[in-house]
CSV table of C-alpha atoms in Angstrom, one decimal:
chain,number,residue,atom,x,y,z
A,1,MET,CA,6.5,-35.5,-16.1
A,2,THR,CA,7.9,-37.8,-14.0
A,3,ARG,CA,11.3,-36.8,-13.8
A,4,LEU,CA,9.8,-33.4,-13.2
A,5,ALA,CA,7.9,-33.8,-10.3
A,6,ALA,CA,11.0,-35.9,-8.8
A,7,TRP,CA,13.3,-33.0,-9.1
A,8,ALA,CA,10.2,-30.9,-7.7
A,9,ARG,CA,9.8,-33.7,-4.3
A,10,ALA,CA,13.7,-33.2,-4.7
A,11,VAL,CA,13.8,-30.0,-4.1
A,12,GLY,CA,11.2,-28.6,-1.4
A,13,PRO,CA,8.5,-26.4,-2.5
A,14,VAL,CA,10.4,-23.8,-0.4
A,15,ARG,CA,13.3,-23.8,-2.6
A,16,THR,CA,11.1,-24.4,-5.7
A,17,ALA,CA,9.3,-21.2,-4.9
A,18,PHE,CA,12.0,-19.3,-5.1
A,19,ILE,CA,13.3,-20.6,-8.8
A,20,GLY,CA,10.2,-20.5,-9.2
A,21,SER,CA,9.4,-16.8,-8.6
A,22,LEU,CA,12.4,-15.6,-10.6
A,23,LEU,CA,12.3,-17.5,-14.0
A,24,LEU,CA,8.7,-15.7,-13.2
A,25,SER,CA,11.3,-12.3,-13.3
A,26,VAL,CA,13.2,-12.8,-15.7
A,27,ALA,CA,9.4,-13.7,-18.1
A,28,ALA,CA,7.8,-10.7,-17.0
A,29,LEU,CA,11.6,-8.4,-18.0
A,30,GLY,CA,11.9,-10.2,-21.3
A,31,SER,CA,8.0,-9.0,-22.6
A,32,GLY,CA,9.5,-5.4,-23.3
A,33,ALA,CA,7.4,-3.4,-20.4
A,34,LEU,CA,8.2,-0.2,-20.3
A,35,ILE,CA,9.4,1.0,-16.6
A,36,ASN,CA,6.9,2.3,-14.6
A,37,ARG,CA,6.7,5.9,-13.5
A,38,ASP,CA,8.0,5.8,-10.2
A,39,GLY,CA,11.1,3.3,-11.8
A,40,ILE,CA,11.8,6.4,-13.4
A,41,TYR,CA,12.5,8.5,-10.1
A,42,TYR,CA,14.8,6.2,-8.8
A,43,VAL,CA,16.6,5.3,-11.5
A,44,ASP,CA,17.3,8.7,-11.8
A,45,ALA,CA,17.9,9.5,-7.7
A,46,ALA,CA,20.3,6.7,-8.5
A,47,ARG,CA,21.9,7.6,-11.2
A,48,LEU,CA,22.9,11.1,-8.9
A,49,MET,CA,24.3,9.1,-6.5
A,50,LEU,CA,26.0,7.1,-8.7
A,51,ASP,CA,27.8,10.5,-10.0
A,52,GLN,CA,27.8,12.1,-6.8
A,53,GLY,CA,27.9,10.4,-3.7
A,54,LEU,CA,25.2,8.3,-1.9
A,55,TRP,CA,24.1,11.4,0.0
A,56,VAL,CA,22.7,13.7,-3.1
A,57,GLN,CA,19.6,16.2,-2.8
A,58,ARG,CA,16.6,14.4,-2.5
A,59,HIS,CA,15.7,15.3,-6.5
A,60,GLY,CA,11.5,14.4,-5.6
A,61,ILE,CA,12.0,11.4,-3.3
A,62,ASP,CA,12.3,11.5,0.5
A,63,TRP,CA,11.8,7.5,1.3
A,64,GLN,CA,15.4,6.6,-0.9
A,65,PHE,CA,16.8,3.4,0.6
A,66,MET,CA,15.4,1.6,-2.4
A,67,SER,CA,17.4,3.7,-5.1
A,68,ILE,CA,20.7,3.6,-2.0
A,69,LEU,CA,20.8,0.2,-2.5
A,70,MET,CA,20.2,0.1,-6.9
A,71,ALA,CA,23.2,2.6,-6.5
A,72,GLY,CA,25.9,0.4,-4.7
A,73,LEU,CA,24.5,-2.9,-6.2
A,74,ALA,CA,24.9,-0.9,-10.0
A,75,SER,CA,28.4,0.4,-8.4
A,76,LEU,CA,29.4,-3.5,-6.9
A,77,THR,CA,28.6,-5.0,-10.2
A,78,GLY,CA,28.6,-2.8,-12.7
A,79,LEU,CA,25.4,-2.5,-14.1
A,80,GLY,CA,23.2,0.3,-15.1
A,81,ALA,CA,20.7,1.5,-12.5
A,82,GLU,CA,18.0,0.1,-13.7
A,83,THR,CA,18.8,-3.1,-14.1
A,84,ALA,CA,20.3,-3.1,-11.1
A,85,GLY,CA,16.7,-2.7,-9.8
A,86,HIS,CA,15.4,-4.7,-11.3
A,87,ALA,CA,17.4,-7.7,-10.0
A,88,LEU,CA,17.2,-6.4,-6.3
A,89,ASN,CA,13.2,-6.6,-7.0
A,90,ALA,CA,13.3,-10.3,-8.4
A,91,PHE,CA,15.1,-11.4,-5.5
A,92,LEU,CA,13.3,-10.1,-2.6
A,93,LEU,CA,9.6,-11.1,-4.5
A,94,ALA,CA,11.7,-14.6,-5.5
A,95,GLY,CA,12.3,-14.1,-0.8
A,96,THR,CA,8.7,-13.5,0.0
A,97,CYS,CA,7.7,-16.2,-2.2
A,98,GLY,CA,9.9,-18.2,0.0
A,99,LEU,CA,8.9,-17.1,2.8
A,100,LEU,CA,5.6,-17.5,2.4
A,101,VAL,CA,5.8,-21.2,1.1
A,102,ALA,CA,7.9,-21.9,4.5
A,103,ILE,CA,5.4,-20.0,7.2
A,104,THR,CA,2.5,-22.8,5.1
A,105,ARG,CA,4.8,-25.7,5.8
A,106,ARG,CA,5.4,-25.1,9.6
A,107,ARG,CA,1.7,-24.6,10.2
A,108,LEU,CA,0.3,-27.0,7.8
A,109,PRO,CA,2.6,-29.1,6.3
A,110,GLU,CA,0.3,-30.7,3.9
A,111,ALA,CA,-0.5,-27.0,2.3
A,112,ALA,CA,3.1,-26.4,1.2
A,113,TRP,CA,2.8,-28.0,-2.4
A,114,ALA,CA,-0.3,-25.7,-2.5
A,115,ALA,CA,1.6,-22.6,-1.1
A,116,CYS,CA,3.9,-22.8,-3.8
A,117,LEU,CA,1.3,-22.4,-6.6
A,118,VAL,CA,-0.7,-19.7,-5.0
A,119,VAL,CA,1.9,-17.2,-4.0
A,120,LEU,CA,3.6,-17.7,-8.0
A,121,ALA,CA,0.2,-17.5,-9.4
A,122,MET,CA,-1.8,-14.9,-7.4
A,123,PRO,CA,-2.5,-11.8,-9.7
A,124,ALA,CA,-2.5,-8.9,-6.5
A,125,TYR,CA,1.7,-8.4,-7.3
A,126,ASN,CA,2.3,-11.1,-9.1
A,127,GLY,CA,1.3,-8.9,-11.5
A,128,TYR,CA,3.6,-6.2,-10.9
A,129,ARG,CA,6.7,-8.2,-11.9
A,130,ASN,CA,7.9,-5.9,-14.7
A,131,GLU,CA,7.9,-2.8,-12.3
A,132,LEU,CA,10.1,-1.2,-10.1
A,133,LEU,CA,8.4,-0.5,-6.9
A,134,ARG,CA,10.2,-0.2,-3.0
A,135,GLU,CA,7.1,-2.8,-2.4
A,136,TYR,CA,8.9,-5.8,-2.3
A,137,GLY,CA,11.7,-4.9,-0.1
A,138,PHE,CA,8.5,-3.5,2.2
A,139,TRP,CA,7.2,-7.1,1.7
A,140,PHE,CA,10.3,-9.2,2.0
A,141,PHE,CA,11.4,-7.4,5.0
A,142,CYS,CA,7.6,-8.2,6.3
A,143,MET,CA,7.5,-11.3,5.6
A,144,LEU,CA,10.4,-12.0,7.5
A,145,ALA,CA,9.3,-10.4,10.5
A,146,PHE,CA,6.2,-12.9,11.0
A,147,TRP,CA,8.8,-16.2,9.9
A,148,LEU,CA,10.8,-15.5,12.8
A,149,ALA,CA,7.8,-14.6,14.9
A,150,MET,CA,6.4,-18.2,14.0
A,151,ARG,CA,9.4,-20.0,14.4
A,152,PRO,CA,10.2,-22.6,16.7
A,153,ALA,CA,12.1,-21.2,19.8
A,154,GLY,CA,15.9,-21.7,19.1
A,155,SER,CA,16.5,-25.5,18.9
A,156,THR,CA,13.8,-26.4,20.2
A,157,LEU,CA,11.9,-27.9,17.3
A,158,GLY,CA,7.9,-28.2,17.2
A,159,VAL,CA,8.0,-25.5,19.6
A,160,ARG,CA,6.7,-22.3,18.9
A,161,TRP,CA,7.5,-18.9,20.0
A,162,GLU,CA,5.2,-17.8,21.6
A,163,GLU,CA,5.3,-20.9,23.7
A,164,SER,CA,8.9,-20.1,24.1
A,165,PRO,CA,9.2,-16.9,23.5
A,166,ARG,CA,13.1,-15.7,23.2
A,167,TRP,CA,15.4,-12.3,23.5
A,168,ARG,CA,17.3,-13.4,19.8
A,169,GLU,CA,14.4,-14.4,18.0
A,170,ALA,CA,11.7,-11.6,19.6
A,171,ILE,CA,14.8,-8.3,18.1
A,172,ALA,CA,15.2,-10.5,14.8
A,173,CYS,CA,12.0,-9.8,14.2
A,174,GLN,CA,12.0,-6.2,15.1
A,175,LEU,CA,15.0,-5.2,13.3
A,176,ALA,CA,13.0,-7.8,10.1
A,177,LEU,CA,10.4,-5.0,10.6
A,178,ALA,CA,12.2,-1.5,11.1
A,179,ALA,CA,14.8,-2.8,7.7
A,180,ALA,CA,11.3,-3.2,6.5
A,181,ALA,CA,10.3,0.2,7.0
A,182,LEU,CA,12.9,1.8,5.4
A,183,PHE,CA,11.3,1.3,2.3
A,184,ARG,CA,7.5,1.9,3.4
A,185,LEU,CA,6.9,4.0,6.4
A,186,GLU,CA,3.7,1.6,7.1
A,187,ALA,CA,4.9,-1.5,8.5
A,188,VAL,CA,5.7,0.1,11.6
A,189,ALA,CA,2.1,-0.5,12.2
A,190,PHE,CA,2.9,-4.4,12.2
A,191,TYR,CA,4.8,-3.4,15.8
A,192,PRO,CA,1.5,-2.8,17.9
A,193,ALA,CA,-0.3,-5.7,15.7
A,194,LEU,CA,2.4,-8.0,16.9
A,195,MET,CA,2.7,-6.4,20.7
A,196,LEU,CA,-1.4,-7.2,20.5
A,197,TRP,CA,-0.7,-10.5,19.3
A,198,GLN,CA,1.3,-11.3,22.6
A,199,ALA,CA,-1.2,-9.5,25.0
A,200,PHE,CA,-3.9,-12.1,24.0
A,201,ALA,CA,-2.1,-15.0,22.9
A,202,ALA,CA,0.6,-15.1,25.7
A,203,PRO,CA,-0.6,-17.2,29.0
A,204,SER,CA,-2.1,-15.3,31.7
A,205,GLY,CA,1.1,-13.8,34.4
A,206,GLN,CA,3.1,-13.1,31.4
A,207,ARG,CA,1.3,-10.8,28.8
A,208,LEU,CA,3.1,-7.6,29.8
A,209,ARG,CA,6.8,-8.9,29.0
A,210,ARG,CA,6.1,-10.8,26.3
A,211,ALA,CA,4.5,-7.9,24.7
A,212,PHE,CA,7.3,-5.6,25.6
A,213,MET,CA,10.5,-8.4,24.0
A,214,ILE,CA,8.5,-8.1,21.2
A,215,GLY,CA,7.8,-4.1,20.9
A,216,CYS,CA,10.7,-2.8,22.9
A,217,LEU,CA,13.0,-1.3,20.4
A,218,PRO,CA,9.7,0.8,18.6
A,219,LEU,CA,8.8,1.5,21.8
A,220,ALA,CA,12.9,3.1,22.4
A,221,GLY,CA,12.6,4.4,19.5
A,222,ALA,CA,8.9,5.9,20.3
A,223,ILE,CA,10.4,7.5,23.1
A,224,LEU,CA,13.6,8.6,21.7
A,225,ALA,CA,11.6,10.1,18.6
A,226,ALA,CA,9.4,12.5,20.8
A,227,ALA,CA,12.1,13.9,23.0
A,228,LEU,CA,14.2,15.1,19.8
A,229,PHE,CA,10.9,16.3,17.5
A,230,GLY,CA,8.9,18.2,21.1
A,231,SER,CA,12.4,20.0,22.0
A,232,GLY,CA,12.9,21.1,18.0
A,233,LEU,CA,16.6,19.3,18.2
A,234,VAL,CA,15.5,17.1,15.0
A,235,ALA,CA,13.5,18.0,12.4
A,236,PRO,CA,10.6,15.1,11.8
A,237,PRO,CA,10.9,14.1,8.2
A,238,GLY,CA,7.5,15.6,5.7
A,239,ARG,CA,6.6,11.5,5.5
A,240,VAL,CA,6.9,10.9,8.9
A,241,THR,CA,4.4,14.2,9.1
A,242,TYR,CA,2.3,13.4,6.2
A,243,TYR,CA,2.1,9.6,7.7
A,244,LEU,CA,1.1,10.9,10.9
A,245,ASP,CA,-1.3,13.3,9.3
A,246,ALA,CA,-3.4,10.9,7.3
A,247,ALA,CA,-3.3,9.3,10.6
A,248,ASN,CA,-5.0,11.5,12.4
A,249,PRO,CA,-9.0,10.8,12.7
A,250,LEU,CA,-9.9,14.6,13.7
A,251,ARG,CA,-7.5,15.8,10.3
A,252,THR,CA,-9.4,13.0,8.7
A,253,LEU,CA,-13.2,14.1,9.2
A,254,GLN,CA,-12.4,17.3,7.9
A,255,ILE,CA,-11.0,16.3,4.6
A,256,ILE,CA,-13.9,14.2,4.7
A,257,ASN,CA,-16.6,16.9,5.6
A,258,GLU,CA,-15.0,19.1,2.7
A,259,ALA,CA,-14.6,16.9,0.4
A,260,ALA,CA,-19.1,15.6,1.2
A,261,GLY,CA,-20.4,19.6,1.1
A,262,ARG,CA,-19.1,19.7,-2.6
A,263,MET,CA,-20.3,16.7,-3.6
A,264,SER,CA,-23.7,16.9,-2.2
A,265,GLU,CA,-23.6,20.6,-4.3
A,266,PHE,CA,-23.4,18.5,-7.6
A,267,VAL,CA,-24.4,15.0,-7.3
A,268,PHE,CA,-26.9,15.2,-4.5
A,269,ARG,CA,-30.5,16.7,-5.6
A,270,HIS,CA,-32.7,16.0,-2.6
A,271,LYS,CA,-31.7,17.7,0.9
A,272,TYR,CA,-32.5,14.3,2.6
A,273,SER,CA,-29.4,12.7,0.7
A,274,ARG,CA,-27.2,16.0,0.7
A,275,GLU,CA,-27.5,15.1,5.2
A,276,GLU,CA,-26.2,11.8,4.1
A,277,ALA,CA,-23.5,12.8,1.5
A,278,GLY,CA,-20.5,12.3,4.4
A,279,TYR,CA,-21.2,9.1,4.9
A,280,VAL,CA,-21.6,8.2,1.5
A,281,LEU,CA,-19.0,8.9,0.8
A,282,PHE,CA,-16.8,7.4,3.7
A,283,PHE,CA,-18.0,4.3,3.4
A,284,GLY,CA,-17.9,4.4,-0.4
A,285,LEU,CA,-14.1,4.9,-0.3
A,286,LEU,CA,-13.7,2.6,2.5
A,287,THR,CA,-15.7,-0.2,-0.4
A,288,ILE,CA,-12.7,0.1,-2.8
A,289,ILE,CA,-10.2,-2.1,0.3
A,290,PRO,CA,-12.1,-5.4,-0.2
A,291,VAL,CA,-13.4,-4.6,-3.8
A,292,LYS,CA,-9.6,-4.3,-4.8
A,293,PHE,CA,-8.0,-7.3,-2.4
A,294,LEU,CA,-10.7,-9.4,-3.9
A,295,LYS,CA,-10.7,-8.4,-7.3
A,296,MET,CA,-7.1,-9.6,-7.0
A,297,CYS,CA,-7.5,-12.7,-5.6
A,298,GLY,CA,-8.6,-14.2,-9.1
A,299,VAL,CA,-9.4,-17.7,-9.0
A,300,PHE,CA,-8.3,-17.8,-5.6
A,301,VAL,CA,-11.3,-16.3,-4.4
A,302,VAL,CA,-13.1,-19.6,-3.7
A,303,PRO,CA,-10.0,-22.1,-1.9
A,304,LEU,CA,-9.8,-18.3,0.4
A,305,ALA,CA,-13.1,-18.1,1.0
A,306,TYR,CA,-13.2,-22.4,1.6
A,307,PRO,CA,-11.7,-22.9,4.9
A,308,PHE,CA,-14.3,-20.4,6.3
A,309,VAL,CA,-17.4,-22.3,5.8
A,310,VAL,CA,-16.0,-25.9,6.5
A,311,GLN,CA,-15.1,-24.4,9.8
A,312,PRO,CA,-15.7,-21.3,12.6
A,313,ALA,CA,-13.0,-18.5,11.4
A,314,ARG,CA,-11.4,-18.5,14.5
A,315,ALA,CA,-10.3,-22.1,13.8
A,316,ALA,CA,-9.6,-21.7,10.5
A,317,LEU,CA,-7.0,-18.1,11.3
A,318,ALA,CA,-6.0,-19.7,15.1
A,319,ARG,CA,-2.6,-21.9,13.3
A,320,TRP,CA,-1.9,-18.4,11.7
A,321,GLN,CA,-1.1,-15.9,14.1
A,322,PRO,CA,0.5,-13.4,13.8
A,323,LEU,CA,-1.1,-12.8,10.5
A,324,PRO,CA,-4.5,-12.1,11.1
A,325,TRP,CA,-3.1,-9.5,13.4
A,326,ALA,CA,-1.0,-8.4,10.5
A,327,PHE,CA,-3.7,-7.9,8.3
A,328,PHE,CA,-6.1,-6.5,10.6
A,329,ALA,CA,-3.3,-3.5,10.9
A,330,TYR,CA,-2.4,-3.1,7.3
A,331,LEU,CA,-6.6,-3.4,6.5
A,332,LEU,CA,-6.4,0.4,9.0
A,333,VAL,CA,-3.4,1.8,7.4
A,334,LEU,CA,-5.5,1.4,3.9
A,335,ALA,CA,-8.8,3.0,5.8
A,336,ALA,CA,-6.6,5.8,7.2
A,337,PHE,CA,-4.6,6.1,3.5
A,338,VAL,CA,-8.0,6.0,1.1
A,339,THR,CA,-9.9,8.3,3.2
A,340,HIS,CA,-7.0,11.0,3.5
A,341,GLN,CA,-6.3,10.7,-0.5
A,342,PHE,CA,-9.4,9.4,-1.8
A,343,PHE,CA,-7.9,7.0,-4.2
A,344,LEU,CA,-5.9,3.6,-3.9
A,345,VAL,CA,-3.6,2.3,-5.7
A,346,GLY,CA,-4.0,-1.7,-6.9
A,347,ARG,CA,0.1,-2.7,-5.2
A,348,TYR,CA,-1.0,-1.1,-2.0
A,349,VAL,CA,-3.1,-3.9,-1.4
A,350,GLY,CA,-0.8,-6.7,-2.8
A,351,LEU,CA,0.2,-7.3,1.1
A,352,LEU,CA,-3.3,-8.2,2.0
A,353,ASN,CA,-3.4,-11.0,-0.7
A,354,LEU,CA,0.0,-11.6,0.6
A,355,LEU,CA,-1.3,-12.2,3.8
A,356,ALA,CA,-4.4,-14.5,2.7
A,357,VAL,CA,-1.9,-17.0,1.1
A,358,PRO,CA,-1.7,-19.4,3.6
A,359,VAL,CA,-5.5,-19.3,4.5
A,360,ALA,CA,-5.6,-19.7,0.6
A,361,ALA,CA,-3.2,-22.9,0.4
A,362,ALA,CA,-4.9,-24.5,3.2
A,363,GLY,CA,-8.4,-23.7,1.1
A,364,LEU,CA,-6.8,-25.4,-1.9
A,365,THR,CA,-6.0,-27.9,-0.3
A,366,LEU,CA,-9.5,-29.1,1.1
A,367,LEU,CA,-10.9,-28.3,-2.1
A,368,MET,CA,-8.9,-30.6,-4.1
A,369,GLN,CA,-9.5,-33.8,-1.4
A,370,ARG,CA,-12.5,-32.9,-1.1
A,371,PHE,CA,-13.4,-32.9,-5.1
A,372,PRO,CA,-9.9,-34.9,-6.3
A,373,ARG,CA,-11.9,-34.9,-10.0
A,374,TRP,CA,-11.9,-31.4,-10.1
A,375,LYS,CA,-8.0,-31.6,-9.5
A,376,MET,CA,-6.6,-31.2,-13.0
A,377,LEU,CA,-8.6,-28.0,-13.4
A,378,MET,CA,-8.0,-26.5,-10.4
A,379,LEU,CA,-4.3,-26.8,-11.4
A,380,ALA,CA,-5.1,-26.1,-15.1
A,381,LEU,CA,-6.7,-22.8,-14.0
A,382,ALA,CA,-4.0,-21.6,-11.3
A,383,LEU,CA,-1.4,-22.2,-14.3
A,384,LEU,CA,-2.8,-20.5,-16.3
A,385,THR,CA,-3.2,-17.3,-14.2
A,386,MET,CA,0.4,-17.8,-13.4
A,387,ALA,CA,1.1,-17.5,-16.9
A,388,ALA,CA,-0.9,-14.5,-17.7
A,389,ASN,CA,0.7,-12.4,-15.3
A,390,VAL,CA,3.8,-11.8,-16.6
A,391,VAL,CA,2.8,-12.7,-20.2
A,392,SER,CA,1.2,-10.1,-22.2
A,393,PHE,CA,0.3,-10.3,-25.6
A,394,SER,CA,-1.0,-6.7,-26.5
A,395,PRO,CA,1.2,-4.5,-28.6
A,396,ARG,CA,4.5,-4.0,-27.1
A,397,LYS,CA,4.7,0.3,-27.1
A,398,THR,CA,8.4,0.7,-29.0
A,399,HIS,CA,6.7,4.4,-30.4
A,400,ILE,CA,7.8,5.6,-26.7
A,401,VAL,CA,11.4,4.7,-26.6
A,402,GLU,CA,11.4,5.4,-30.3
A,403,ALA,CA,10.2,8.7,-30.0
A,404,GLY,CA,12.8,9.0,-26.5
A,405,ARG,CA,15.8,8.0,-28.2
A,406,TRP,CA,15.4,10.2,-31.4
A,407,LEU,CA,14.6,13.7,-28.9
A,408,GLY,CA,17.7,12.6,-27.2
A,409,ALA,CA,19.9,13.0,-30.4
A,410,ASN,CA,18.0,15.3,-32.2
A,411,ALA,CA,17.5,17.8,-29.5
A,412,SER,CA,19.6,19.8,-28.0
A,413,ASP,CA,18.2,21.3,-25.0
A,414,ALA,CA,16.2,19.0,-23.2
A,415,SER,CA,14.8,22.1,-21.0
A,416,ARG,CA,13.5,23.6,-24.3
A,417,VAL,CA,11.6,20.3,-24.6
A,418,GLY,CA,7.8,19.3,-23.1
A,419,VAL,CA,6.3,15.7,-23.1
A,420,ASP,CA,3.1,14.8,-21.4
A,421,ASN,CA,4.7,10.9,-20.8
A,422,ALA,CA,8.0,11.1,-18.3
A,423,ARG,CA,8.4,7.8,-19.9
A,424,ILE,CA,9.0,9.7,-22.8
A,425,ALA,CA,12.2,11.6,-21.6
A,426,TYR,CA,13.3,9.3,-19.3
A,427,TYR,CA,13.7,6.8,-22.5
A,428,ALA,CA,16.1,10.6,-24.0
A,429,GLY,CA,18.1,10.1,-21.6
A,430,TRP,CA,17.3,13.3,-19.7
A,431,ARG,CA,17.3,13.3,-16.1
A,432,ALA,CA,14.0,14.1,-14.5
A,433,ALA,CA,15.1,17.8,-12.9
A,434,GLN,CA,16.2,18.9,-16.9
A,435,ALA,CA,12.2,17.1,-18.3
A,436,VAL,CA,9.5,19.6,-18.6
A,437,THR,CA,6.5,16.9,-18.1
A,438,LEU,CA,3.3,18.4,-18.5
A,439,ASP,CA,-0.2,17.7,-19.2
A,440,ARG,CA,-1.3,19.1,-22.2
A,441,PRO,CA,-3.0,22.5,-20.8
A,442,ALA,CA,0.0,23.0,-18.9
A,443,LEU,CA,2.0,22.8,-22.5
A,444,ALA,CA,-0.5,25.0,-24.6
A,445,ARG,CA,0.4,27.9,-21.4
A,446,ALA,CA,4.2,27.0,-22.1
A,447,LEU,CA,4.5,27.3,-25.6
A,448,ALA,CA,2.4,30.3,-25.8
A,449,GLU,CA,5.2,31.8,-22.8
A,450,LYS,CA,7.8,30.8,-24.8
A,451,ARG,CA,8.8,28.9,-22.4
A,452,ILE,CA,9.0,25.7,-24.9
A,453,ASP,CA,9.8,25.5,-28.4
A,454,MET,CA,8.9,21.8,-29.4
A,455,VAL,CA,6.3,18.9,-27.7
A,456,ALA,CA,6.2,15.3,-27.9
A,457,VAL,CA,3.0,13.8,-26.9
A,458,GLU,CA,0.8,10.6,-27.2
A,459,ALA,CA,-1.6,9.5,-29.3
A,460,PRO,CA,-3.6,7.0,-28.6
A,461,ARG,CA,-5.0,5.4,-31.5
A,462,LYS,CA,-8.7,6.2,-29.7
A,463,GLU,CA,-8.2,9.4,-29.3
A,464,ALA,CA,-9.0,12.4,-31.9
A,465,GLU,CA,-8.4,15.2,-30.0
A,466,VAL,CA,-4.7,15.2,-30.7
A,467,GLY,CA,-5.2,17.0,-34.0
A,468,LYS,CA,-7.2,19.7,-33.0
A,469,TRP,CA,-5.1,20.1,-30.1
A,470,LEU,CA,-2.3,20.7,-32.3
A,471,ALA,CA,-4.1,23.1,-34.6
A,472,GLU,CA,-5.5,24.9,-31.5
A,473,ASN,CA,-1.8,25.4,-30.6
A,474,ARG,CA,-0.7,26.3,-34.2
A,475,LEU,CA,1.8,23.3,-34.4
A,476,GLN,CA,2.9,21.2,-37.1
A,477,GLU,CA,3.9,17.9,-37.1
A,478,VAL,CA,7.9,17.6,-36.8
A,479,ARG,CA,8.0,13.2,-36.6
A,480,ARG,CA,5.2,10.6,-35.8
A,481,PHE,CA,6.8,7.2,-34.0
A,482,ALA,CA,3.8,5.1,-34.2
A,483,ASN,CA,3.3,1.3,-32.9
A,484,GLN,CA,1.5,-1.8,-34.7
A,485,ALA,CA,-1.3,-0.8,-32.6
A,486,GLY,CA,-2.2,2.4,-34.3
A,487,ASP,CA,-0.7,4.1,-30.8
A,488,ALA,CA,1.9,7.0,-31.8
A,489,VAL,CA,4.5,9.6,-29.9
A,490,VAL,CA,4.1,13.5,-31.6
A,491,VAL,CA,6.7,15.7,-32.2
A,492,ALA,CA,5.5,19.0,-32.5
A,493,ALA,CA,6.9,22.7,-32.8
A,494,PRO,CA,5.1,26.3,-33.5
A,495,ALA,CA,4.3,26.4,-37.1
A,496,GLN,CA,6.5,28.8,-39.5
A,497,PRO,CA,4.5,31.7,-40.5
């Protein structure tokens, strides 16, 4: 332990966070988890790019920068597309962790090691280390932009950028956010956040100039895009149109009112409650955001709240500017999304948890100073959480891999086989465009219409409906692949007369 502590002091908290994150990613990938569904499409697009060039058709993906990077790395190193994607994700997340610790050390040096612990253990994003996601690039370049905005100006140590701004740091910050937008377009919401930060934080008389310095590139880009799209010379990308639609409050109100009308017919029995259906739906959807945020903080909910208990909120947030502005901007993005789509995936909230890491680290430091006897318990809980994020004791889903490989070896035509899980087709070696991935009712219709000759469906041990479904559609088992827990994949074909 003494040698380990000496090594940690020599390496420093930032590099420890970077190295520790890489080791956690290796541990998560070594647990045998299957590829996630989004990852299948990124790998499929990257393989197409390797075969046909970078500028192939989208094939279901309209924001392809992640796949382009995967294809480029695979081409340079000889790695497979999936392995290249995991390597990219591991280094991007490690860089994100290192940047957050660097931000914390710059503003509160005594909390640097606490930040290292918090950033490696918080479940919000560490729980996704085994998945291929474009969020990692989004997170990294966002944190890089905030680190640049908070770094000392030029070579003047101890002088913050907002106290002595330089064009070099301002342009670099905006370019980092532009890189983040290549992964997820939501990054553009941080441009107005940074401009508002300077509009309020800059000295009187310099606010307009400072806001322009930190937002000149997006302003120029917005003017150019408006001219191109407005004139009809260039059609806006589908993803841009979608985000503009989601950000339209009138469209959101229309969607809420339509859904509330349907909900009031089937849920609310009294006319007085029906009148409030829109409010119930709107505010109910918004509560998803804080619930997921707090849940994904895990054991760090208490350290996150503690700074606001011992001091006013303004004082607790003052040293971390512009992170609170970014937190608020992304909160609005999530609110627009959840009221537009009526759902919110946990990883979408992960950036809020990342932005909260410095405050949680400050709170953990205060707690350990205030309650030194409980220090070892706090450290033990954090380390257990860290391990739980990457270590799983549940049985591996080997049945999906085995079923996929069997289909790849025995099914001559992928377009004649229907699956209810895209992972089965992936492990069969079929591309997304070849696979017939449908739910069970759609598979039954495809069988009746003679569009497919065979199906491969999951049969969880707790579900007894698969046998009934096979009988109703006059299917007989061809092969069954099961794992240690009893979950299975059943390969079936129409029974012969």
